[in-house]
Amino acid sequence: MGRPCGIAASVCGIVALFFSTASLSRAQWEIPTPAGTAEPAPASIRGTVVAQRNGIPLNRASVVLTPRSAGLPPLSVTTDVKGRYSFSGVPPGVYEIQVSRDGFLPSSTGWMQSYRFPPVFTLRPGADLDALEFRLFPWGVVSGQVTFEDASPAVNAEVALYRDVWRRGSHIYEIAARGRTDDRGNYRLYNISPGTYFLSAGWSRPASVPGAIEQARRDQQGKVVPDQAYAVTFYPSVQKLLDAAPIRLGYGDEATAIDVVLNQTPTVRILGH
């Protein structure tokens, strides 16, 4: 018989090539990177964290470098006794830095001498960002005591600090800080930014024993006494927010003796379905 036609030979060659390449690993058949192409050079960042008021270096400050690109993890370092921090081997990209430390308000604003560094910035390949300084402001504090009308401490009372803000054209009050009183009725709220605030305190009766049936209160004649409870009270011991006294704080200010006295008020029950 004669030799196979050229078309049949070509088909056989293609099939043979397919099976031979199928047995190769991905690294063997993948197209190689052209010669001379290198990975982008990593960048680096160095700087200090200091107190805004006196320039004292801040030890133990947390500095977090967060990439805006998906797939890259944040990088975190802690400042040394001279307030210094550094990041090395940082992939080029878009980043932001957040700095925090106990006793100070967090900040994402850095400075290079008198130049205010943008909170979101781009690191170019091989960039060496040096002397990026963060100047932290001290936080404000509000403290005081919550008591009942008989002067006994209100233990585990909830205390909230409100501030008025404008949001989408509406004037609202939002909680800026909250906490609870200790066994002496004392509280202390911290990490507060400058502004004008209003404070409230509330106390709820501890939960009764599960399954217990609560009896109605009665007077000496045996008549049922209307229910009473301790309503949420605003500083200085008023029931309405409009009557509350403002608490004004600046950087590092501490407002002390912001005391609240809780009084019982009649309550009603509303049932429905």
PDB file of C-alpha atoms in Angstrom:
ATOM      1  CA  MET A   1       0.000   0.000   0.000  1.00  0.00           C
ATOM      2  CA  GLY A   2       1.071   3.601  -0.562  1.00  0.00           C
ATOM      3  CA  ARG A   3       2.060   6.151   2.095  1.00  0.00           C
ATOM      4  CA  PRO A   4      -0.755   7.908   4.034  1.00  0.00           C
ATOM      5  CA  CYS A   5      -1.886  11.236   2.747  1.00  0.00           C
ATOM      6  CA  GLY A   6      -0.447  14.456   4.169  1.00  0.00           C
ATOM      7  CA  ILE A   7      -3.685  15.333   5.992  1.00  0.00           C
ATOM      8  CA  ALA A   8      -3.714  12.042   7.931  1.00  0.00           C
ATOM      9  CA  ALA A   9      -0.096  12.517   8.912  1.00  0.00           C
ATOM     10  CA  SER A  10      -0.832  16.008  10.214  1.00  0.00           C
ATOM     11  CA  VAL A  11      -3.724  14.713  12.340  1.00  0.00           C
ATOM     12  CA  CYS A  12      -1.523  12.012  13.813  1.00  0.00           C
ATOM     13  CA  GLY A  13       1.109  14.591  14.661  1.00  0.00           C
ATOM     14  CA  ILE A  14      -1.395  16.849  16.439  1.00  0.00           C
ATOM     15  CA  VAL A  15      -2.754  13.949  18.495  1.00  0.00           C
ATOM     16  CA  ALA A  16       0.735  12.879  19.470  1.00  0.00           C
ATOM     17  CA  LEU A  17       1.593  16.444  20.495  1.00  0.00           C
ATOM     18  CA  PHE A  18      -1.565  16.679  22.631  1.00  0.00           C
ATOM     19  CA  PHE A  19      -0.777  13.551  24.614  1.00  0.00           C
ATOM     20  CA  SER A  20       2.847  14.476  25.079  1.00  0.00           C
ATOM     21  CA  THR A  21       2.059  17.959  26.435  1.00  0.00           C
ATOM     22  CA  ALA A  22      -0.765  16.656  28.639  1.00  0.00           C
ATOM     23  CA  SER A  23       1.769  14.749  30.720  1.00  0.00           C
ATOM     24  CA  LEU A  24       3.898  17.843  31.363  1.00  0.00           C
ATOM     25  CA  SER A  25       3.595  19.960  34.493  1.00  0.00           C
ATOM     26  CA  ARG A  26       2.255  23.528  34.414  1.00  0.00           C
ATOM     27  CA  ALA A  27       5.771  24.899  34.920  1.00  0.00           C
ATOM     28  CA  GLN A  28       7.000  22.990  31.848  1.00  0.00           C
ATOM     29  CA  TRP A  29       4.422  24.249  29.360  1.00  0.00           C
ATOM     30  CA  GLU A  30       3.708  27.710  30.807  1.00  0.00           C
ATOM     31  CA  ILE A  31       5.087  30.568  28.747  1.00  0.00           C
ATOM     32  CA  PRO A  32       8.234  31.829  30.510  1.00  0.00           C
ATOM     33  CA  THR A  33       8.643  35.430  31.655  1.00  0.00           C
ATOM     34  CA  PRO A  34      10.645  37.378  29.096  1.00  0.00           C
ATOM     35  CA  ALA A  35      14.260  37.874  30.005  1.00  0.00           C
ATOM     36  CA  GLY A  36      14.984  41.163  31.774  1.00  0.00           C
ATOM     37  CA  THR A  37      11.523  41.440  33.415  1.00  0.00           C
ATOM     38  CA  ALA A  38      11.793  41.809  37.218  1.00  0.00           C
ATOM     39  CA  GLU A  39       9.348  42.108  40.094  1.00  0.00           C
ATOM     40  CA  PRO A  40       8.657  45.717  41.204  1.00  0.00           C
ATOM     41  CA  ALA A  41      11.143  46.835  43.825  1.00  0.00           C
ATOM     42  CA  PRO A  42       9.623  46.972  47.344  1.00  0.00           C
ATOM     43  CA  ALA A  43       9.196  50.268  49.184  1.00  0.00           C
ATOM     44  CA  SER A  44       9.947  51.318  52.754  1.00  0.00           C
ATOM     45  CA  ILE A  45       8.509  53.762  55.298  1.00  0.00           C
ATOM     46  CA  ARG A  46      10.132  55.207  58.422  1.00  0.00           C
ATOM     47  CA  GLY A  47       9.088  57.837  60.920  1.00  0.00           C
ATOM     48  CA  THR A  48       8.146  58.731  64.483  1.00  0.00           C
ATOM     49  CA  VAL A  49       5.074  59.152  66.676  1.00  0.00           C
ATOM     50  CA  VAL A  50       5.079  62.082  69.111  1.00  0.00           C
ATOM     51  CA  ALA A  51       2.723  63.978  71.415  1.00  0.00           C
ATOM     52  CA  GLN A  52       1.280  67.030  69.688  1.00  0.00           C
ATOM     53  CA  ARG A  53       1.551  69.352  72.682  1.00  0.00           C
ATOM     54  CA  ASN A  54       5.211  68.892  73.595  1.00  0.00           C
ATOM     55  CA  GLY A  55       6.776  66.713  70.889  1.00  0.00           C
ATOM     56  CA  ILE A  56       7.703  63.939  73.342  1.00  0.00           C
ATOM     57  CA  PRO A  57       8.246  60.594  71.536  1.00  0.00           C
ATOM     58  CA  LEU A  58       5.512  58.064  72.270  1.00  0.00           C
ATOM     59  CA  ASN A  59       6.546  54.517  73.068  1.00  0.00           C
ATOM     60  CA  ARG A  60       4.187  51.535  72.494  1.00  0.00           C
ATOM     61  CA  ALA A  61       2.143  53.301  69.820  1.00  0.00           C
ATOM     62  CA  SER A  62       0.535  50.971  67.285  1.00  0.00           C
ATOM     63  CA  VAL A  63       1.170  51.861  63.631  1.00  0.00           C
ATOM     64  CA  VAL A  64      -0.893  49.941  61.055  1.00  0.00           C
ATOM     65  CA  LEU A  65      -0.222  50.151  57.312  1.00  0.00           C
ATOM     66  CA  THR A  66      -3.334  49.032  55.416  1.00  0.00           C
ATOM     67  CA  PRO A  67      -3.348  48.424  51.634  1.00  0.00           C
ATOM     68  CA  ARG A  68      -6.334  49.532  49.587  1.00  0.00           C
ATOM     69  CA  SER A  69      -5.817  46.631  47.169  1.00  0.00           C
ATOM     70  CA  ALA A  70      -7.521  43.315  47.860  1.00  0.00           C
ATOM     71  CA  GLY A  71      -5.349  40.330  48.665  1.00  0.00           C
ATOM     72  CA  LEU A  72      -2.641  42.164  50.613  1.00  0.00           C
ATOM     73  CA  PRO A  73      -2.666  41.909  54.431  1.00  0.00           C
ATOM     74  CA  PRO A  74      -2.195  44.940  56.709  1.00  0.00           C
ATOM     75  CA  LEU A  75       1.236  45.452  58.281  1.00  0.00           C
ATOM     76  CA  SER A  76       1.612  46.457  61.923  1.00  0.00           C
ATOM     77  CA  VAL A  77       4.523  47.664  64.069  1.00  0.00           C
ATOM     78  CA  THR A  78       4.946  49.163  67.548  1.00  0.00           C
ATOM     79  CA  THR A  79       7.084  52.226  68.233  1.00  0.00           C
ATOM     80  CA  ASP A  80      10.221  51.971  70.357  1.00  0.00           C
ATOM     81  CA  VAL A  81      11.238  54.155  73.309  1.00  0.00           C
ATOM     82  CA  LYS A  82      12.160  56.955  70.900  1.00  0.00           C
ATOM     83  CA  GLY A  83       8.797  56.774  69.131  1.00  0.00           C
ATOM     84  CA  ARG A  84      10.313  55.305  65.971  1.00  0.00           C
ATOM     85  CA  TYR A  85       8.655  52.878  63.576  1.00  0.00           C
ATOM     86  CA  SER A  86       9.584  51.400  60.200  1.00  0.00           C
ATOM     87  CA  PHE A  87       8.137  49.228  57.447  1.00  0.00           C
ATOM     88  CA  SER A  88      10.370  47.449  54.927  1.00  0.00           C
ATOM     89  CA  GLY A  89       9.713  45.225  51.934  1.00  0.00           C
ATOM     90  CA  VAL A  90       6.355  46.892  51.260  1.00  0.00           C
ATOM     91  CA  PRO A  91       4.813  46.022  47.875  1.00  0.00           C
ATOM     92  CA  PRO A  92       4.050  49.102  45.746  1.00  0.00           C
ATOM     93  CA  GLY A  93       0.422  50.217  45.890  1.00  0.00           C
ATOM     94  CA  VAL A  94      -2.097  52.503  47.545  1.00  0.00           C
ATOM     95  CA  TYR A  95      -2.030  52.598  51.377  1.00  0.00           C
ATOM     96  CA  GLU A  96      -3.260  54.362  54.481  1.00  0.00           C
ATOM     97  CA  ILE A  97      -1.729  54.511  57.973  1.00  0.00           C
ATOM     98  CA  GLN A  98      -3.600  54.488  61.289  1.00  0.00           C
ATOM     99  CA  VAL A  99      -1.779  55.290  64.535  1.00  0.00           C
ATOM    100  CA  SER A 100      -3.185  54.685  68.017  1.00  0.00           C
ATOM    101  CA  ARG A 101      -1.955  54.730  71.598  1.00  0.00           C
ATOM    102  CA  ASP A 102      -3.522  54.678  75.046  1.00  0.00           C
ATOM    103  CA  GLY A 103      -4.194  58.191  76.315  1.00  0.00           C
ATOM    104  CA  PHE A 104      -4.366  59.704  72.830  1.00  0.00           C
ATOM    105  CA  LEU A 105      -6.876  59.986  70.016  1.00  0.00           C
ATOM    106  CA  PRO A 106      -6.134  57.808  66.965  1.00  0.00           C
ATOM    107  CA  SER A 107      -4.839  59.592  63.871  1.00  0.00           C
ATOM    108  CA  SER A 108      -4.299  58.903  60.179  1.00  0.00           C
ATOM    109  CA  THR A 109      -2.685  62.273  59.420  1.00  0.00           C
ATOM    110  CA  GLY A 110       1.069  62.294  59.024  1.00  0.00           C
ATOM    111  CA  TRP A 111       3.470  65.196  58.609  1.00  0.00           C
ATOM    112  CA  MET A 112       6.735  65.658  56.761  1.00  0.00           C
ATOM    113  CA  GLN A 113       8.030  68.798  58.452  1.00  0.00           C
ATOM    114  CA  SER A 114       5.345  71.400  57.599  1.00  0.00           C
ATOM    115  CA  TYR A 115       3.771  69.344  54.802  1.00  0.00           C
ATOM    116  CA  ARG A 116       0.556  67.566  55.721  1.00  0.00           C
ATOM    117  CA  PHE A 117       0.742  64.086  54.264  1.00  0.00           C
ATOM    118  CA  PRO A 118      -2.459  62.752  52.615  1.00  0.00           C
ATOM    119  CA  PRO A 119      -4.246  59.997  54.594  1.00  0.00           C
ATOM    120  CA  VAL A 120      -4.359  57.812  51.451  1.00  0.00           C
ATOM    121  CA  PHE A 121      -1.175  57.717  49.396  1.00  0.00           C
ATOM    122  CA  THR A 122       0.604  55.740  46.661  1.00  0.00           C
ATOM    123  CA  LEU A 123       3.919  53.944  47.184  1.00  0.00           C
ATOM    124  CA  ARG A 124       5.932  53.712  43.971  1.00  0.00           C
ATOM    125  CA  PRO A 125       8.369  50.833  43.309  1.00  0.00           C
ATOM    126  CA  GLY A 126      11.533  51.354  45.319  1.00  0.00           C
ATOM    127  CA  ALA A 127      10.155  54.386  47.185  1.00  0.00           C
ATOM    128  CA  ASP A 128      11.920  55.248  50.452  1.00  0.00           C
ATOM    129  CA  LEU A 129       9.532  57.336  52.548  1.00  0.00           C
ATOM    130  CA  ASP A 130      11.459  58.792  55.471  1.00  0.00           C
ATOM    131  CA  ALA A 131      10.659  61.060  58.454  1.00  0.00           C
ATOM    132  CA  LEU A 132       6.876  60.602  58.319  1.00  0.00           C
ATOM    133  CA  GLU A 133       5.765  61.939  61.701  1.00  0.00           C
ATOM    134  CA  PHE A 134       2.428  61.442  63.450  1.00  0.00           C
ATOM    135  CA  ARG A 135       1.424  63.948  66.139  1.00  0.00           C
ATOM    136  CA  LEU A 136      -1.205  62.619  68.522  1.00  0.00           C
ATOM    137  CA  PHE A 137      -3.613  64.713  70.604  1.00  0.00           C
ATOM    138  CA  PRO A 138      -4.570  63.565  74.139  1.00  0.00           C
ATOM    139  CA  TRP A 139      -8.095  62.270  74.546  1.00  0.00           C
ATOM    140  CA  GLY A 140     -10.783  63.785  76.738  1.00  0.00           C
ATOM    141  CA  VAL A 141     -12.334  62.200  79.837  1.00  0.00           C
ATOM    142  CA  VAL A 142     -15.709  62.500  81.584  1.00  0.00           C
ATOM    143  CA  SER A 143     -16.120  61.039  85.083  1.00  0.00           C
ATOM    144  CA  GLY A 144     -18.587  61.178  87.947  1.00  0.00           C
ATOM    145  CA  GLN A 145     -20.950  59.174  90.126  1.00  0.00           C
ATOM    146  CA  VAL A 146     -24.496  57.866  89.756  1.00  0.00           C
ATOM    147  CA  THR A 147     -26.600  57.503  92.932  1.00  0.00           C
ATOM    148  CA  PHE A 148     -30.190  56.845  93.933  1.00  0.00           C
ATOM    149  CA  GLU A 149     -32.413  59.379  95.681  1.00  0.00           C
ATOM    150  CA  ASP A 150     -31.319  57.931  99.053  1.00  0.00           C
ATOM    151  CA  ALA A 151     -27.639  58.648  98.203  1.00  0.00           C
ATOM    152  CA  SER A 152     -26.742  54.950  97.826  1.00  0.00           C
ATOM    153  CA  PRO A 153     -24.582  54.124  94.780  1.00  0.00           C
ATOM    154  CA  ALA A 154     -26.255  52.888  91.595  1.00  0.00           C
ATOM    155  CA  VAL A 155     -24.168  49.805  90.838  1.00  0.00           C
ATOM    156  CA  ASN A 156     -23.855  48.679  87.204  1.00  0.00           C
ATOM    157  CA  ALA A 157     -25.841  51.650  85.922  1.00  0.00           C
ATOM    158  CA  GLU A 158     -25.411  52.371  82.220  1.00  0.00           C
ATOM    159  CA  VAL A 159     -23.872  55.746  81.370  1.00  0.00           C
ATOM    160  CA  ALA A 160     -23.908  57.170  77.836  1.00  0.00           C
ATOM    161  CA  LEU A 161     -22.370  60.295  76.335  1.00  0.00           C
ATOM    162  CA  TYR A 162     -24.273  61.884  73.438  1.00  0.00           C
ATOM    163  CA  ARG A 163     -23.315  64.520  70.899  1.00  0.00           C
ATOM    164  CA  ASP A 164     -25.485  66.271  68.365  1.00  0.00           C
ATOM    165  CA  VAL A 165     -24.566  65.850  64.701  1.00  0.00           C
ATOM    166  CA  TRP A 166     -26.026  66.685  61.319  1.00  0.00           C
ATOM    167  CA  ARG A 167     -26.472  63.693  59.036  1.00  0.00           C
ATOM    168  CA  ARG A 168     -28.147  63.873  55.633  1.00  0.00           C
ATOM    169  CA  GLY A 169     -29.752  67.149  56.558  1.00  0.00           C
ATOM    170  CA  SER A 170     -31.148  65.859  59.855  1.00  0.00           C
ATOM    171  CA  HIS A 171     -30.149  66.858  63.357  1.00  0.00           C
ATOM    172  CA  ILE A 172     -29.659  63.737  65.518  1.00  0.00           C
ATOM    173  CA  TYR A 173     -27.952  62.660  68.724  1.00  0.00           C
ATOM    174  CA  GLU A 174     -25.478  59.792  68.549  1.00  0.00           C
ATOM    175  CA  ILE A 175     -23.629  57.934  71.299  1.00  0.00           C
ATOM    176  CA  ALA A 176     -19.963  58.931  71.480  1.00  0.00           C
ATOM    177  CA  ALA A 177     -19.041  56.778  74.501  1.00  0.00           C
ATOM    178  CA  ARG A 178     -20.735  54.490  76.964  1.00  0.00           C
ATOM    179  CA  GLY A 179     -19.883  52.502  80.068  1.00  0.00           C
ATOM    180  CA  ARG A 180     -21.145  51.232  83.428  1.00  0.00           C
ATOM    181  CA  THR A 181     -20.665  52.253  87.016  1.00  0.00           C
ATOM    182  CA  ASP A 182     -18.577  50.267  89.478  1.00  0.00           C
ATOM    183  CA  ASP A 183     -19.535  49.083  92.969  1.00  0.00           C
ATOM    184  CA  ARG A 184     -19.326  52.678  94.242  1.00  0.00           C
ATOM    185  CA  GLY A 185     -21.460  54.089  91.471  1.00  0.00           C
ATOM    186  CA  ASN A 186     -18.432  55.731  89.858  1.00  0.00           C
ATOM    187  CA  TYR A 187     -17.841  55.822  86.101  1.00  0.00           C
ATOM    188  CA  ARG A 188     -15.136  57.081  83.780  1.00  0.00           C
ATOM    189  CA  LEU A 189     -15.520  57.562  80.017  1.00  0.00           C
ATOM    190  CA  TYR A 190     -12.389  58.183  77.940  1.00  0.00           C
ATOM    191  CA  ASN A 191     -11.080  58.366  74.368  1.00  0.00           C
ATOM    192  CA  ILE A 192     -13.346  61.352  73.717  1.00  0.00           C
ATOM    193  CA  SER A 193     -12.751  63.919  70.961  1.00  0.00           C
ATOM    194  CA  PRO A 194     -13.251  67.670  71.477  1.00  0.00           C
ATOM    195  CA  GLY A 195     -16.876  68.766  71.295  1.00  0.00           C
ATOM    196  CA  THR A 196     -20.083  69.398  73.211  1.00  0.00           C
ATOM    197  CA  TYR A 197     -21.772  66.424  74.858  1.00  0.00           C
ATOM    198  CA  PHE A 198     -24.764  65.407  76.974  1.00  0.00           C
ATOM    199  CA  LEU A 199     -24.654  62.613  79.544  1.00  0.00           C
ATOM    200  CA  SER A 200     -27.379  60.165  80.551  1.00  0.00           C
ATOM    201  CA  ALA A 201     -27.585  57.460  83.197  1.00  0.00           C
ATOM    202  CA  GLY A 202     -30.047  54.621  83.598  1.00  0.00           C
ATOM    203  CA  TRP A 203     -30.482  51.708  85.973  1.00  0.00           C
ATOM    204  CA  SER A 204     -32.545  48.565  85.530  1.00  0.00           C
ATOM    205  CA  ARG A 205     -33.602  46.258  88.319  1.00  0.00           C
ATOM    206  CA  PRO A 206     -31.632  42.983  88.242  1.00  0.00           C
ATOM    207  CA  ALA A 207     -33.448  40.047  86.713  1.00  0.00           C
ATOM    208  CA  SER A 208     -35.445  37.952  89.178  1.00  0.00           C
ATOM    209  CA  VAL A 209     -35.040  34.234  89.726  1.00  0.00           C
ATOM    210  CA  PRO A 210     -36.214  32.325  86.631  1.00  0.00           C
ATOM    211  CA  GLY A 211     -39.775  31.119  87.103  1.00  0.00           C
ATOM    212  CA  ALA A 212     -40.492  33.396  90.048  1.00  0.00           C
ATOM    213  CA  ILE A 213     -43.853  35.180  90.078  1.00  0.00           C
ATOM    214  CA  GLU A 214     -43.454  38.841  90.923  1.00  0.00           C
ATOM    215  CA  GLN A 215     -45.959  40.176  93.411  1.00  0.00           C
ATOM    216  CA  ALA A 216     -47.576  43.591  93.090  1.00  0.00           C
ATOM    217  CA  ARG A 217     -46.499  46.195  95.603  1.00  0.00           C
ATOM    218  CA  ARG A 218     -49.139  47.223  98.124  1.00  0.00           C
ATOM    219  CA  ASP A 219     -49.461  49.991 100.710  1.00  0.00           C
ATOM    220  CA  GLN A 220     -50.304  49.569 104.388  1.00  0.00           C
ATOM    221  CA  GLN A 221     -54.019  49.374 103.562  1.00  0.00           C
ATOM    222  CA  GLY A 222     -53.378  46.571 101.099  1.00  0.00           C
ATOM    223  CA  LYS A 223     -54.024  48.632  98.002  1.00  0.00           C
ATOM    224  CA  VAL A 224     -51.877  48.036  94.932  1.00  0.00           C
ATOM    225  CA  VAL A 225     -49.226  50.698  94.508  1.00  0.00           C
ATOM    226  CA  PRO A 226     -48.668  51.947  90.929  1.00  0.00           C
ATOM    227  CA  ASP A 227     -45.531  50.582  89.319  1.00  0.00           C
ATOM    228  CA  GLN A 228     -42.445  52.753  89.580  1.00  0.00           C
ATOM    229  CA  ALA A 229     -39.035  52.569  87.951  1.00  0.00           C
ATOM    230  CA  TYR A 230     -35.858  54.580  87.589  1.00  0.00           C
ATOM    231  CA  ALA A 231     -36.132  56.438  84.319  1.00  0.00           C
ATOM    232  CA  VAL A 232     -33.161  57.448  82.179  1.00  0.00           C
ATOM    233  CA  THR A 233     -31.841  60.683  83.646  1.00  0.00           C
ATOM    234  CA  PHE A 234     -29.676  63.359  82.040  1.00  0.00           C
ATOM    235  CA  TYR A 235     -27.008  65.448  83.726  1.00  0.00           C
ATOM    236  CA  PRO A 236     -27.698  67.351  85.940  1.00  0.00           C
ATOM    237  CA  SER A 237     -30.493  64.993  87.114  1.00  0.00           C
ATOM    238  CA  VAL A 238     -33.233  66.030  84.672  1.00  0.00           C
ATOM    239  CA  GLN A 239     -35.650  63.859  82.726  1.00  0.00           C
ATOM    240  CA  LYS A 240     -35.562  65.656  79.377  1.00  0.00           C
ATOM    241  CA  LEU A 241     -32.638  65.964  77.001  1.00  0.00           C
ATOM    242  CA  LEU A 242     -33.671  69.534  76.229  1.00  0.00           C
ATOM    243  CA  ASP A 243     -33.085  70.408  79.895  1.00  0.00           C
ATOM    244  CA  ALA A 244     -29.676  68.726  80.048  1.00  0.00           C
ATOM    245  CA  ALA A 245     -26.544  70.763  80.701  1.00  0.00           C
ATOM    246  CA  PRO A 246     -23.883  70.612  77.964  1.00  0.00           C
ATOM    247  CA  ILE A 247     -20.429  69.234  78.723  1.00  0.00           C
ATOM    248  CA  ARG A 248     -17.722  70.906  76.650  1.00  0.00           C
ATOM    249  CA  LEU A 249     -14.371  69.225  76.126  1.00  0.00           C
ATOM    250  CA  GLY A 250     -11.142  70.224  74.410  1.00  0.00           C
ATOM    251  CA  TYR A 251      -8.069  68.111  73.693  1.00  0.00           C
ATOM    252  CA  GLY A 252      -6.969  66.424  76.902  1.00  0.00           C
ATOM    253  CA  ASP A 253      -9.718  67.992  79.030  1.00  0.00           C
ATOM    254  CA  GLU A 254     -11.190  66.012  81.912  1.00  0.00           C
ATOM    255  CA  ALA A 255     -14.684  66.893  83.115  1.00  0.00           C
ATOM    256  CA  THR A 256     -15.042  65.573  86.661  1.00  0.00           C
ATOM    257  CA  ALA A 257     -17.938  65.429  89.155  1.00  0.00           C
ATOM    258  CA  ILE A 258     -20.500  64.959  86.389  1.00  0.00           C
ATOM    259  CA  ASP A 259     -22.887  63.351  88.873  1.00  0.00           C
ATOM    260  CA  VAL A 260     -26.436  62.118  88.293  1.00  0.00           C
ATOM    261  CA  VAL A 261     -29.134  61.293  90.875  1.00  0.00           C
ATOM    262  CA  LEU A 262     -31.774  58.751  89.835  1.00  0.00           C
ATOM    263  CA  ASN A 263     -35.345  59.125  91.083  1.00  0.00           C
ATOM    264  CA  GLN A 264     -38.264  56.752  90.784  1.00  0.00           C
ATOM    265  CA  THR A 265     -41.103  57.773  88.506  1.00  0.00           C
ATOM    266  CA  PRO A 266     -44.527  56.165  87.919  1.00  0.00           C
ATOM    267  CA  THR A 267     -44.713  53.803  84.945  1.00  0.00           C
ATOM    268  CA  VAL A 268     -47.519  52.387  82.863  1.00  0.00           C
ATOM    269  CA  ARG A 269     -47.912  49.163  80.910  1.00  0.00           C
ATOM    270  CA  ILE A 270     -49.085  49.095  77.330  1.00  0.00           C
ATOM    271  CA  LEU A 271     -50.411  45.852  75.891  1.00  0.00           C
ATOM    272  CA  GLY A 272     -51.372  45.125  72.311  1.00  0.00           C
ATOM    273  CA  HIS A 273     -51.146  42.711  69.432  1.00  0.00           C
TER     274      HIS A 273
END
